[in-house]
Amino acid sequence: MRGTVLGPVWAWLLAFVGLPAIVLAVIALAQPADGVPPYELGAGFDDLATVFTDPYYRDAFLASLRVSAICSALCLLIGYPMALAIARSAPARRPLLLLLVMLPFWTGFLLRVAAWVGLLRDDGWINAALLALGVIDAPLPLLHTDGAMIVGIVYAYLPFMVLPLEARLARADPALEQAAADLGAPPWRVFLRVTWPLSLPGVAAGLVLVFVPVMGEYVIPELLGGPGSMTMGRVIWTELFDNHDWPMAASLALVLTGLLLLPALALRAAPPNRA
Amino acid sequence: MLRRGIGRSERFRSPARMVGSGRIAIGGSMRFRTRLGVALSLLAFLAVLPLRAPAATEARVVNVYNWSDYIDPEALKRFERETGIRVQYDVYDSLETLEGKLLAGHSGYDVIVPTAQPTLARLIKSGGVQKLDRAKLPHFAGLDPDLMKRVSGADPGNLYGAIYLWGSTGLGIDPRKIAALAPDARLDSWDLLFDPANAKRIAPCGITMMDSAIDVIPTVLHILGKSPDSTDPADLAAVEARLRAIRPYIRNFDNGGAIEEMASGAACLVFDYSGDVIQAKARAEEARQGVTLRYVAPREGAQLSFDMLAIPKDAPHPTEALAFIDFILTPDVMAGITNKVSYPNAVPASRKMVREEIADDPGIYPSAAALAGFFTVGPVAPAAERARGRMWARFKAGQ
């Protein structure tokens, strides 16, 4: 019985996770060549080894790790108060507030990122406003910087942090907090000892939902980031399109996927749901 | 992935709408070789237009894949009118995008416009394009034999490609602003950009570098007195040293809008394609903001590049593709395209129909003497190409 229920899940995993991983592995072991497609099958482990030994790729990985960590932390910092406020709002207003969090999804992702280009460019709205107000004399270089990239990523991924957090916080029994308060705990202690620990599974889910996709993010670093922000997504793109080195690109993607399983496994090992 | 999605959806554009939406999205720029440009034009298109449903009847179709803002929309309309073949027109913003799609196979395109070197050469080698049937291309004979000879390094015997448009890669300059900062600098020399002393002085008014290793590296090799096709690691190291010396003074890499930057006066020294600079100049004159621009093909010699009309091996409509290419090579059609995009063509019979200010502009149609000093690039082995790509990434990052 359990098998039949889980059947579609396994089939889905096999079709959309397992098979692509196998295809990636086959290409990663191939050799680049002139042809359509541009590789010859083989069993060369050079590219996979290069991923680990070449500082160029290591730096790209560390750059992605750094961006992911910063953006996850910022999303948590901004998203937690939002989630808490929504979870504690009047039940009649909650659906509306949640809808507002999800509203950006009604607009295409690319369009929303491109909108930031319009805001941040030298003759964009932000610089135009600051110039008009006399705050600055020359446009600030905002676009194509690490800061622009991080703002864009936090903006785009914030809902993925707020939604699981809110779901978790809304499910916590308010009686527990009331009990803590009745027993004399000040609000900050109620938060640290009751609210925060109860929300941890939501925090973990939100962090994974932000951290993992940002590690491979290509669009936002490409459109908003500077030439120095060579993240994994951009490096894979460069290998695939600029260098026509599909095996190298596949090796990078495979290693990245493998490394990203770690936080997912960590989440699995996290304390089980106690509420 | 991003670009693939964009390209696919844009195929539903009709030619007239293509230009319209491109204009809306990118503020009127004519040829915008950027990811962002393509992304924005697609977005603008999606925002205002419904997708056109594929025709139910067995209408004849040709799927054309060309550089963005690189056509006269009138030519497409006329072709549809005269032949009854519907044009599904799609654009790319970089050779990498084109090649990425072609190398994956089954691109679905019938006519593509790769640059002779490296892209067409590589596609010939990898079997990605098919030979042109000259019997079906009566206008092929109208191509300038001297120019066709220049592309025979990439396409021996001119079997696979017909020149669409061509140009050189040089400097876009705002002479007044540069003269104010570096009065003694020669405006007709690569030293204007590649001498750090000049770059440092000019930096305050904005230096933009084209984000294209395949254009910049051969030029720097040429300036250093090496072969533009050199793959010697020592030569590459010399190029890197030369580039790094000016890296601090480069404000931007052309990731989106050298034309706009020049036209708006945000940049006063730009490494760019001749046609881009000439388009920026026209726009600056329209805007009347006091920005004066000039294209310079430096006296040390500039790289010539040729964009070629070619047919992918697995083109679904090869007959229609040949009809389209022959139509494009018609002198009056070619003249219309040159008039629209300010790039020279290779059909001498079109010259008398090209507007005077374009035909007589030495930045567009260089004199025979100037042309002799220009260079073209040859093929580069994949390993060396990767080394170039790496070096370029390091240079851009300024690490």
XYZ file of C-alpha atoms in Angstrom:
674
model
C 0.000 0.000 0.000
C 2.736 2.365 1.032
C 4.614 1.409 -2.102
C 1.757 2.373 -4.377
C 1.378 5.742 -2.676
C 5.070 6.481 -2.885
C 5.315 5.131 -6.429
C 4.653 8.447 -8.185
C 7.132 10.180 -5.875
C 9.879 7.746 -6.767
C 8.984 7.920 -10.445
C 9.184 11.697 -10.291
C 12.543 11.610 -8.520
C 13.888 9.125 -11.038
C 12.671 11.082 -14.072
C 13.599 14.589 -12.941
C 16.493 14.073 -10.542
C 18.032 10.667 -11.212
C 18.072 10.653 -15.010
C 19.368 14.223 -15.394
C 22.121 13.409 -12.893
C 23.090 10.382 -14.986
C 23.111 12.473 -18.164
C 25.291 15.043 -16.376
C 27.656 12.315 -15.226
C 27.955 10.872 -18.748
C 28.773 14.299 -20.201
C 31.145 15.072 -17.324
C 33.195 11.987 -18.206
C 33.205 12.774 -21.947
C 35.827 14.757 -23.855
C 35.169 18.078 -25.571
C 35.252 17.747 -29.369
C 34.201 19.536 -32.535
C 30.741 18.227 -33.246
C 27.048 18.471 -32.571
C 26.804 18.007 -29.592
C 30.363 19.148 -28.854
C 31.748 16.136 -26.946
C 32.860 12.542 -27.438
C 31.881 9.910 -24.917
C 34.676 8.605 -22.782
C 35.722 7.986 -19.221
C 37.961 10.875 -18.313
C 38.005 11.982 -14.705
C 40.269 14.959 -15.430
C 37.478 17.502 -15.421
C 36.030 16.285 -12.138
C 39.509 16.416 -10.628
C 40.054 19.913 -12.034
C 36.942 21.155 -10.247
C 38.574 20.344 -6.940
C 42.144 21.311 -7.733
C 41.856 24.495 -9.797
C 41.673 27.622 -7.630
C 39.488 29.304 -10.270
C 36.623 26.922 -9.542
C 37.307 26.846 -5.831
C 37.051 30.643 -5.744
C 33.782 30.533 -7.678
C 32.427 27.986 -5.231
C 33.514 30.088 -2.258
C 32.013 33.197 -3.868
C 28.691 31.400 -4.272
C 28.905 30.077 -0.730
C 29.500 33.577 0.568
C 26.634 35.085 -1.419
C 24.307 32.265 -0.380
C 25.230 32.635 3.289
C 24.805 36.419 3.284
C 21.508 36.273 1.422
C 20.108 33.463 3.580
C 21.004 35.387 6.720
C 19.470 38.613 5.399
C 16.324 36.786 4.302
C 16.006 35.289 7.783
C 16.591 38.652 9.431
C 13.994 40.402 7.291
C 11.662 37.461 6.873
C 11.310 36.402 10.509
C 9.598 39.568 11.773
C 7.379 39.522 8.678
C 6.412 35.898 9.246
C 5.789 36.503 12.929
C 3.632 39.534 12.238
C 1.563 37.655 9.681
C 1.204 34.610 11.923
C -0.013 36.816 14.796
C -2.363 38.974 12.762
C -6.135 38.585 12.938
C -7.189 35.319 11.263
C -9.356 37.246 8.820
C -6.373 39.264 7.571
C -3.845 36.445 7.331
C -4.849 35.198 3.876
C -4.601 38.725 2.510
C -1.155 39.270 4.016
C 0.061 35.915 2.690
C -1.314 36.802 -0.706
C 0.690 40.029 -0.610
C 3.870 38.049 0.115
C 3.161 35.852 -2.892
C 1.981 38.667 -5.133
C 5.404 39.219 -6.779
C 5.122 35.722 -8.289
C 2.342 37.064 -10.491
C 5.029 38.980 -12.373
C 7.758 37.123 -14.251
C 10.989 36.559 -12.371
C 13.088 38.045 -15.166
C 10.944 41.155 -15.334
C 11.307 41.728 -11.605
C 15.089 41.424 -11.816
C 15.152 43.686 -14.866
C 13.123 46.221 -12.892
C 16.030 46.455 -10.462
C 18.283 47.317 -13.386
C 15.984 50.255 -14.068
C 16.132 51.326 -10.438
C 19.872 50.970 -9.942
C 21.443 52.163 -13.177
C 23.376 55.427 -13.368
C 20.391 57.257 -14.852
C 17.923 55.080 -12.940
C 15.265 56.147 -10.490
C 17.360 55.953 -7.342
C 20.231 58.008 -8.727
C 17.819 60.426 -10.390
C 16.006 60.964 -7.092
C 19.218 61.447 -5.127
C 20.544 63.861 -7.761
C 17.304 65.831 -7.798
C 17.350 66.098 -4.015
C 20.931 67.325 -4.142
C 22.176 64.496 -1.915
C 24.830 63.549 -4.474
C 26.537 65.389 -7.336
C 27.383 62.417 -9.530
C 25.463 59.160 -9.926
C 26.459 56.458 -7.450
C 27.701 53.285 -9.120
C 24.916 51.003 -7.901
C 24.360 48.580 -10.742
C 26.849 45.780 -11.443
C 28.079 45.604 -7.862
C 27.989 42.890 -5.225
C 25.547 45.025 -3.267
C 23.109 45.164 -6.199
C 23.368 41.411 -6.614
C 22.627 40.775 -2.938
C 19.707 43.197 -2.894
C 18.275 41.471 -5.957
C 18.682 37.988 -4.514
C 17.221 38.893 -1.115
C 14.297 40.574 -2.841
C 13.641 37.585 -5.097
C 14.022 34.886 -2.442
C 12.383 36.534 0.555
C 8.989 34.845 -0.012
C 10.681 31.445 0.143
C 11.810 32.305 3.654
C 8.587 33.937 4.858
C 6.150 31.265 3.710
C 7.544 28.194 5.554
C 8.350 30.324 8.604
C 4.855 31.739 8.736
C 3.312 28.288 8.344
C 5.403 27.041 11.227
C 4.786 30.055 13.504
C 1.044 30.002 12.890
C 0.885 26.390 13.987
C 2.635 26.993 17.319
C 0.160 26.859 20.208
C -0.227 30.424 21.615
C -1.004 28.864 25.030
C 2.676 27.956 25.387
C 3.746 31.583 25.062
C 0.972 32.728 27.370
C 2.069 30.153 29.933
C 5.660 31.376 29.746
C 4.505 34.966 30.194
C 2.229 34.017 33.095
C 5.153 32.328 34.773
C 7.013 35.646 34.668
C 9.174 35.462 31.570
C 9.771 38.858 29.927
C 8.892 39.028 26.188
C 12.477 38.575 24.987
C 12.793 35.433 27.092
C 9.456 34.113 25.818
C 10.800 34.595 22.316
C 14.170 32.973 22.956
C 12.875 30.061 25.007
C 9.514 29.322 23.363
C 8.827 31.043 20.036
C 12.256 30.665 18.447
C 12.830 26.977 19.352
C 9.338 26.072 18.155
C 9.964 27.817 14.841
C 13.292 26.096 14.157
C 11.961 23.592 11.596
C 10.493 26.547 9.686
C 13.795 28.403 9.937
C 15.615 25.363 8.589
C 13.158 24.902 5.741
C 13.398 28.591 4.827
C 17.193 28.560 4.940
C 17.371 25.538 2.657
C 14.841 27.039 0.242
C 16.960 30.175 -0.025
C 20.479 28.805 0.344
C 20.303 25.954 -2.166
C 18.867 27.779 -5.186
C 21.040 30.853 -4.580
C 24.160 28.637 -4.792
C 23.371 27.976 -8.448
C 21.761 31.332 -9.214
C 22.770 32.661 -12.624
C 20.284 35.306 -13.656
C 20.670 37.775 -10.794
C 24.513 37.737 -10.640
C 24.575 38.130 -14.421
C 22.147 41.050 -14.598
C 22.913 42.888 -11.359
C 26.357 41.646 -10.281
C 29.669 43.126 -11.324
C 32.287 41.442 -13.495
C 34.045 40.330 -10.309
C 31.127 38.345 -8.956
C 31.913 35.076 -10.714
C 29.509 32.740 -8.969
C 29.102 29.055 -9.782
C 26.135 29.737 -12.038
C 28.146 32.168 -14.133
C 31.213 29.935 -14.246
C 29.097 27.009 -15.486
C 27.562 29.296 -18.091
C 31.008 30.431 -19.211
C 32.243 26.865 -19.624
C 29.134 25.847 -21.537
C 28.705 28.815 -23.862
C 31.992 30.712 -24.041
C 34.381 27.756 -23.900
C 32.053 25.159 -25.465
C 33.362 22.771 -22.845
C 30.285 20.757 -21.982
C 32.184 18.126 -19.954
C 33.659 20.823 -17.709
C 30.278 22.490 -17.273
C 28.675 19.128 -16.477
C 31.424 18.322 -13.975
C 30.855 21.623 -12.197
C 27.095 21.137 -12.137
C 27.476 17.589 -10.834
C 29.830 18.604 -8.034
C 27.613 21.534 -7.104
C 24.543 19.287 -6.966
C 26.442 16.791 -4.837
C 27.613 19.438 -2.397
C 24.133 20.914 -2.167
C 22.753 17.601 -0.970
C 24.637 18.237 2.256
C 22.381 20.996 3.643
C 19.342 18.966 2.583
C 20.668 15.975 4.500
C 21.441 18.245 7.440
C 17.816 19.341 7.443
C 16.727 15.697 7.504
C 18.974 15.102 10.486
C 17.580 18.173 12.285
C 15.461 17.590 15.408
C 12.106 16.104 14.467
C 8.906 18.081 14.562
C 7.918 18.443 18.208
C 4.940 20.754 18.086
C 19.079 28.323 -19.817
C 17.970 31.875 -19.505
C 18.837 32.797 -23.043
C 17.407 29.647 -24.499
C 14.015 30.397 -23.037
C 14.116 33.885 -24.351
C 15.065 32.878 -27.839
C 12.369 30.297 -28.083
C 9.571 32.633 -27.137
C 10.733 35.412 -29.371
C 10.097 33.264 -32.384
C 6.477 34.166 -32.124
C 7.243 37.764 -32.878
C 6.196 39.112 -36.168
C 8.911 41.205 -37.783
C 7.140 44.506 -37.492
C 6.412 43.942 -33.853
C 9.930 42.756 -33.196
C 11.387 46.122 -33.939
C 8.650 47.985 -32.171
C 8.961 46.095 -28.927
C 12.747 46.155 -29.086
C 12.592 49.909 -29.263
C 10.276 50.204 -26.324
C 12.404 47.950 -24.218
C 15.793 49.389 -24.860
C 15.050 52.990 -25.364
C 15.464 53.135 -29.091
C 18.847 51.478 -29.403
C 19.236 49.846 -32.748
C 21.661 47.047 -32.189
C 22.074 45.927 -28.691
C 24.342 42.944 -28.347
C 23.492 42.140 -24.793
C 21.741 39.541 -22.795
C 19.804 42.208 -21.067
C 18.746 43.771 -24.321
C 17.279 40.539 -25.536
C 15.733 39.851 -22.168
C 14.135 43.253 -22.014
C 12.860 43.204 -25.547
C 11.280 39.851 -24.873
C 9.766 41.122 -21.682
C 8.362 44.186 -23.319
C 6.970 41.962 -25.997
C 5.388 39.612 -23.471
C 3.976 42.512 -21.582
C 2.134 44.051 -24.491
C 1.420 41.330 -26.994
C -0.363 38.011 -26.967
C 1.538 35.046 -28.351
C 0.661 34.485 -31.940
C -0.801 31.069 -32.508
C 0.995 29.005 -35.170
C -0.784 29.122 -38.511
C -3.187 26.271 -38.986
C -2.607 26.010 -42.727
C 0.499 24.515 -44.323
C 1.989 27.944 -44.937
C 5.627 28.090 -45.983
C 7.851 29.348 -43.215
C 11.479 30.329 -42.778
C 12.953 30.532 -39.271
C 15.573 33.269 -39.205
C 17.989 33.737 -36.307
C 19.943 36.977 -36.491
C 21.747 39.465 -34.277
C 19.388 41.761 -32.423
C 18.579 45.063 -34.198
C 20.411 44.008 -37.325
C 17.729 44.076 -40.012
C 15.484 46.410 -41.941
C 11.975 45.313 -40.963
C 10.743 46.508 -44.351
C 12.884 43.821 -45.981
C 11.129 41.092 -44.004
C 7.701 42.452 -44.879
C 8.620 42.670 -48.534
C 9.965 39.119 -48.533
C 6.714 37.826 -47.017
C 4.701 39.805 -49.539
C 6.683 38.723 -52.584
C 7.210 35.051 -51.773
C 4.320 34.174 -49.487
C 6.855 32.621 -47.119
C 6.271 33.680 -43.556
C 9.352 34.818 -41.639
C 9.657 33.733 -38.024
C 12.309 36.133 -36.894
C 14.289 35.541 -33.750
C 17.303 37.377 -32.369
C 20.396 36.658 -30.317
C 22.737 39.027 -28.574
C 25.988 37.109 -28.648
C 27.747 34.480 -30.723
C 27.877 32.312 -27.635
C 24.092 32.153 -27.553
C 23.912 31.251 -31.231
C 26.620 28.642 -30.955
C 25.172 27.199 -27.770
C 21.908 26.543 -29.548
C 23.453 25.213 -32.741
C 25.838 22.873 -30.942
C 23.011 21.313 -28.973
C 21.408 20.307 -32.307
C 17.832 20.623 -33.605
C 17.822 24.357 -33.190
C 14.920 24.620 -35.621
C 16.452 27.572 -37.450
C 16.778 27.824 -41.232
C 18.969 30.906 -41.587
C 21.606 31.996 -39.095
C 24.084 34.882 -39.152
C 27.295 33.714 -37.463
C 30.460 35.792 -37.563
C 32.913 34.201 -40.004
C 35.627 33.712 -37.411
C 35.371 31.957 -35.019
C 31.753 30.868 -35.199
C 31.118 29.939 -38.831
C 34.565 28.303 -39.042
C 33.754 26.214 -35.996
C 30.289 25.311 -37.239
C 31.797 24.149 -40.545
C 34.284 22.000 -38.653
C 31.685 20.482 -36.363
C 29.287 19.819 -39.230
C 26.686 22.239 -37.943
C 26.046 24.040 -41.248
C 25.315 22.911 -44.814
C 26.804 23.957 -48.148
C 24.941 26.687 -50.008
C 23.431 25.626 -53.323
C 24.718 28.415 -55.584
C 22.272 27.408 -58.326
C 19.492 28.629 -56.061
C 21.368 31.824 -55.189
C 21.598 33.912 -58.375
C 22.520 37.005 -56.345
C 25.526 35.293 -54.754
C 27.528 36.394 -57.807
C 26.929 40.017 -56.808
C 29.110 39.712 -53.697
C 32.398 41.620 -53.654
C 35.095 39.058 -54.562
C 37.781 40.833 -52.501
C 35.689 40.728 -49.347
C 34.635 37.150 -50.011
C 38.314 36.273 -50.300
C 38.883 37.763 -46.854
C 36.439 35.292 -45.319
C 37.849 32.303 -47.174
C 40.171 31.642 -44.250
C 37.150 30.768 -42.183
C 35.160 29.265 -45.052
C 37.556 27.880 -47.695
C 36.071 28.272 -51.169
C 33.126 30.260 -49.749
C 31.040 27.092 -49.733
C 29.021 27.697 -46.579
C 28.429 31.408 -46.143
C 27.521 34.642 -47.917
C 28.565 37.945 -46.343
C 25.594 39.710 -44.777
C 27.195 42.785 -43.222
C 30.662 43.548 -41.979
C 32.533 46.066 -39.895
C 35.586 46.675 -37.801
C 36.272 46.797 -34.103
C 37.770 50.044 -32.945
C 37.197 52.972 -30.628
C 34.144 55.106 -30.095
C 35.310 58.474 -28.831
C 33.897 61.765 -27.687
C 36.736 63.974 -28.991
C 35.798 67.086 -27.020
C 35.675 65.379 -23.640
C 38.883 63.491 -24.307
C 40.674 66.618 -25.481
C 39.706 68.351 -22.244
C 41.291 65.595 -20.140
C 44.191 64.483 -22.327
C 44.889 67.248 -24.841
C 48.104 65.695 -26.168
C 46.740 62.168 -26.742
C 46.483 60.980 -30.327
C 42.885 60.188 -31.123
C 43.667 57.814 -33.978
C 45.805 55.367 -32.020
C 45.082 52.369 -29.819
C 47.348 54.082 -27.268
C 44.390 56.276 -26.423
C 42.958 53.290 -24.551
C 45.848 50.895 -24.032
C 48.440 53.365 -22.759
C 47.759 53.479 -18.994
C 48.840 57.116 -18.817
C 46.101 58.061 -21.288
C 43.515 55.709 -19.784
C 44.123 57.156 -16.357
C 43.524 60.699 -17.537
C 40.479 59.794 -19.624
C 38.900 57.563 -16.965
C 36.847 60.367 -15.339
C 34.650 60.764 -18.422
C 34.007 57.026 -18.644
C 35.811 54.138 -20.346
C 33.796 51.121 -21.432
C 35.278 47.886 -22.722
C 33.423 45.440 -24.914
C 32.853 42.246 -22.937
C 34.144 40.005 -25.682
C 37.398 38.112 -25.357
C 37.295 37.071 -29.018
C 37.353 40.711 -30.110
C 39.658 42.297 -27.571
C 42.437 39.699 -27.258
C 43.332 39.511 -30.992
C 43.406 43.303 -31.133
C 45.800 43.538 -28.194
C 47.977 40.820 -29.753
C 48.033 42.863 -32.945
C 49.009 46.020 -31.031
C 51.826 44.118 -29.333
C 53.135 43.144 -32.761
C 52.127 39.498 -32.402
C 49.925 37.443 -34.662
C 46.284 38.005 -33.675
C 45.914 34.210 -33.711
C 48.841 33.557 -31.388
C 48.248 30.814 -28.845
C 51.673 31.161 -27.240
C 51.130 31.372 -23.456
C 53.854 34.029 -23.248
C 51.941 36.196 -25.728
C 48.739 35.690 -23.786
C 50.548 36.696 -20.602
C 51.761 39.852 -22.364
C 48.176 40.625 -23.399
C 47.011 40.091 -19.855
C 49.682 42.425 -18.495
C 48.703 45.079 -21.036
C 45.026 44.751 -20.165
C 45.592 44.708 -16.423
C 47.509 47.945 -16.630
C 44.333 49.706 -17.773
C 41.845 47.625 -15.743
C 41.525 50.210 -12.928
C 40.394 52.827 -15.446
C 37.640 50.755 -17.067
C 34.337 51.753 -15.576
C 32.171 49.184 -17.261
C 32.191 46.093 -19.412
C 29.639 46.262 -22.156
C 27.076 44.039 -20.521
C 24.252 46.151 -21.684
C 24.336 49.345 -23.508
C 27.548 50.728 -24.878
C 25.380 52.461 -27.466
C 23.281 54.086 -24.773
C 26.315 54.905 -22.660
C 27.961 56.658 -25.557
C 24.840 58.423 -26.786
C 23.931 59.673 -23.311
C 27.472 60.851 -22.664
C 28.068 58.378 -19.812
C 31.111 57.018 -21.638
C 33.628 58.968 -23.714
C 35.935 56.126 -24.777
C 34.523 52.779 -25.794
C 36.021 49.692 -27.382
C 33.212 48.617 -29.678
C 32.017 47.540 -33.109
C 32.030 50.267 -35.743
C 28.291 49.986 -36.346
C 27.493 50.375 -32.656
C 29.475 53.590 -32.463
C 27.877 54.944 -35.631
C 24.411 54.190 -34.275
C 25.302 55.863 -30.979
C 26.528 58.888 -32.912
C 23.232 59.177 -34.789
C 21.300 58.944 -31.555
C 23.476 61.507 -29.813
C 22.863 63.902 -32.692
C 19.112 63.329 -32.421
C 19.197 63.923 -28.677
C 21.100 67.229 -29.040
C 22.622 67.007 -25.590
C 25.993 68.207 -26.817
C 27.462 64.733 -27.129
C 29.646 64.432 -30.213
C 30.897 61.002 -31.148
C 33.312 59.603 -33.671
C 34.302 56.109 -34.695
C 38.026 55.543 -35.026
C 39.616 52.532 -36.659
C 43.071 53.124 -35.140
C 46.010 53.578 -37.482
C 47.801 50.502 -36.076
C 45.036 48.428 -37.654
C 41.654 47.178 -36.523
C 40.014 43.791 -36.686
C 37.570 43.225 -39.527
C 34.663 40.977 -38.828
C 32.142 39.545 -41.219
C 28.693 38.289 -40.328
C 27.689 35.491 -42.671
C 24.359 34.188 -43.887
C 24.400 30.422 -43.419
C 22.027 27.454 -43.180
C 22.211 24.962 -40.291
C 22.713 21.325 -41.300
C 19.389 20.266 -39.827
C 17.401 23.274 -41.058
C 13.774 22.190 -41.403
C 13.118 24.481 -44.412
C 16.317 24.640 -46.521
C 14.510 25.664 -49.726
C 12.909 28.641 -48.023
C 16.268 29.449 -46.412
C 17.926 29.720 -49.830
C 15.070 31.895 -51.070
C 15.507 34.168 -48.067
C 19.286 34.464 -48.472
C 18.971 35.238 -52.176
C 16.357 37.876 -51.441
C 18.598 39.513 -48.834
C 21.489 39.639 -51.326
C 19.364 41.645 -53.788
C 21.108 45.046 -54.126
C 18.134 47.225 -53.195
C 17.235 45.066 -50.179
C 20.850 45.122 -49.038
C 20.971 48.913 -49.434
C 17.863 49.227 -47.292
C 19.461 47.131 -44.558
C 22.686 49.162 -44.605
C 20.668 52.376 -44.491
C 18.805 51.083 -41.473
C 21.649 49.616 -39.391
C 24.718 51.620 -40.560
C 26.855 48.575 -41.263
C 28.396 48.193 -44.731
C 27.368 45.256 -46.918
C 29.336 43.282 -49.483
C 27.114 43.906 -52.503
C 28.832 46.665 -54.534
C 25.703 47.186 -56.691
C 23.849 48.373 -53.580
C 26.296 51.211 -52.974
C 24.515 53.787 -55.157
C 21.281 53.208 -53.215
C 22.967 53.663 -49.832
C 22.357 57.081 -48.275
C 25.219 59.484 -48.891
C 26.096 60.123 -45.270
C 26.579 56.372 -44.811
C 28.294 55.581 -48.102
C 30.723 58.493 -47.672
C 31.497 57.886 -43.988
C 35.010 56.407 -43.815
C 34.059 54.890 -40.445
C 31.457 52.790 -42.236
C 32.964 52.253 -45.681
C 36.727 52.530 -45.125
C 38.961 53.559 -48.016
C 40.868 50.846 -49.851
C 44.081 52.062 -48.225
C 42.624 51.857 -44.725
C 41.150 48.468 -45.475
C 44.585 47.137 -46.367
C 45.787 47.848 -42.823
C 42.929 45.942 -41.189
C 43.404 42.377 -40.054
C 41.203 39.312 -39.747
C 41.562 36.488 -37.286
C 42.058 32.797 -37.912
C 41.008 29.730 -35.962
C 42.266 29.155 -32.424
C 42.637 25.684 -30.902
C 40.070 24.864 -28.185
C 42.659 24.620 -25.397
C 44.083 28.036 -26.276
C 40.591 29.416 -26.515
C 39.849 28.203 -23.013
C 43.071 29.796 -21.787
C 41.881 33.048 -23.370
C 38.490 32.720 -21.704
C 40.118 32.179 -18.343
C 42.414 35.121 -18.758
C 39.461 37.285 -19.747
C 37.488 36.285 -16.652
C 40.488 37.111 -14.442
C 40.989 40.433 -16.181
C 37.346 41.419 -15.820
C 37.306 40.451 -12.173
C 40.448 42.543 -11.701
C 41.926 39.831 -9.499
